[in-house]
Amino acid sequence: MLTIFCSDAEVLSLRKIRVRTYNPVTLSKEFKQEILKETKGLNEREIVLYCNKKTQEKLTFSTKCEKFDDRKKTKMHCVGYAQVFSTICNYAFSVNEKKGSAKPVVGHVYMNGMNLNDYSKLLPEKWKNFTKDHDFAEVRLSDGKKIYVDPSLDIIQ
């Protein structure tokens, strides 16, 4: 479990349960060129920050997923955010000859030790499956360190 400290003295943590099947999204030639230009010379951690920001710029949160199109804002839920982030990050690592890698994982979000996913039972029926778990990305850096990244909640740790 990794822990993130928020500005209001709240503690959020992400706990991985399992790996999600990785289905890379298609990146346009123009977006690939933009990634290459904007990540040139960045180290792995800087690439992770960049990819989190780019994922947030390209997506808007929704309960339904659209097919990813990097030329416009695409509606996606946490599963899509993890897939898109992992694709952008793996591409940026590759073109910069970095050995890091990213993959989507399934887990839970905790606040001050309470599993927020447990509160899904209080939601309307149509939301219950949507909140039973949460997707984010696991990034392995070339030094062996692991970082969890959740672009939908803007958590990096």
Short mmCIF file of C-alpha atoms in Angstrom, two decimals, residues 82-157:
data_model
loop_
_atom_site.label_atom_id
_atom_site.label_comp_id
_atom_site.label_asym_id
_atom_site.label_seq_id
_atom_site.Cartn_x
_atom_site.Cartn_y
_atom_site.Cartn_z
CA ALA A 82 -5.61 3.79 -16.29
CA GLN A 83 -5.44 2.39 -19.85
CA VAL A 84 -4.79 5.79 -21.46
CA PHE A 85 -2.20 6.79 -18.86
CA SER A 86 -0.38 3.46 -19.28
CA THR A 87 -0.31 3.85 -23.07
CA ILE A 88 1.00 7.42 -22.98
CA CYS A 89 3.56 6.55 -20.31
CA ASN A 90 4.84 3.43 -22.09
CA TYR A 91 5.16 5.37 -25.34
CA ALA A 92 7.06 8.22 -23.62
CA PHE A 93 9.38 5.73 -21.90
CA SER A 94 10.01 3.94 -25.20
CA VAL A 95 10.82 7.00 -27.34
CA ASN A 96 13.12 8.30 -24.61
CA GLU A 97 14.87 4.93 -24.27
CA LYS A 98 13.82 4.54 -20.64
CA LYS A 99 13.32 1.13 -19.08
CA GLY A 100 10.27 2.05 -17.02
CA SER A 101 6.85 0.54 -17.72
CA ALA A 102 3.23 1.19 -16.77
CA LYS A 103 0.23 -1.12 -16.49
CA PRO A 104 -3.36 -0.79 -15.27
CA VAL A 105 -4.22 -2.36 -11.91
CA VAL A 106 -7.40 -2.78 -9.89
CA GLY A 107 -7.57 -1.81 -6.26
CA HIS A 108 -9.21 0.27 -3.58
CA VAL A 109 -8.92 3.87 -2.46
CA TYR A 110 -8.57 4.52 1.25
CA MET A 111 -9.03 7.77 3.17
CA ASN A 112 -7.72 7.86 6.71
CA GLY A 113 -7.72 4.05 6.70
CA MET A 114 -11.33 3.68 5.48
CA ASN A 115 -11.94 1.87 2.21
CA LEU A 116 -13.97 4.36 0.19
CA ASN A 117 -15.16 1.57 -2.10
CA ASP A 118 -17.09 0.07 0.86
CA TYR A 119 -19.48 3.02 0.67
CA SER A 120 -20.80 1.85 -2.71
CA LYS A 121 -23.62 0.05 -0.87
CA LEU A 122 -25.03 3.48 0.04
CA LEU A 123 -25.29 4.55 -3.59
CA PRO A 124 -28.18 4.03 -6.02
CA GLU A 125 -28.26 0.57 -7.66
CA LYS A 126 -26.90 1.80 -11.01
CA TRP A 127 -23.69 3.01 -9.30
CA LYS A 128 -22.94 -0.05 -7.13
CA ASN A 129 -20.83 -2.00 -9.66
CA PHE A 130 -19.13 1.18 -10.75
CA THR A 131 -17.68 1.81 -7.28
CA LYS A 132 -16.91 -1.71 -6.02
CA ASP A 133 -13.24 -1.22 -6.91
CA HIS A 134 -11.05 1.33 -8.64
CA ASP A 135 -8.50 1.30 -11.46
CA PHE A 136 -5.20 3.15 -11.45
CA ALA A 137 -1.75 2.50 -12.93
CA GLU A 138 1.32 0.85 -11.52
CA VAL A 139 4.58 2.27 -12.85
CA ARG A 140 7.82 0.37 -12.45
CA LEU A 141 10.90 2.54 -12.78
CA SER A 142 14.24 1.27 -14.06
CA ASP A 143 15.64 1.39 -10.50
CA GLY A 144 13.01 -1.16 -9.42
CA LYS A 145 10.84 1.34 -7.52
CA LYS A 146 7.08 1.18 -7.97
CA ILE A 147 4.75 4.19 -8.19
CA TYR A 148 0.95 4.13 -8.22
CA VAL A 149 -0.64 6.80 -10.40
CA ASP A 150 -4.32 7.68 -10.48
CA PRO A 151 -4.95 10.38 -13.09
CA SER A 152 -8.71 10.36 -12.40
CA LEU A 153 -8.07 11.46 -8.78
CA ASP A 154 -4.71 13.15 -9.49
CA ILE A 155 -2.77 10.94 -7.10
CA ILE A 156 0.88 10.09 -7.69
CA GLN A 157 2.82 8.13 -5.11
#
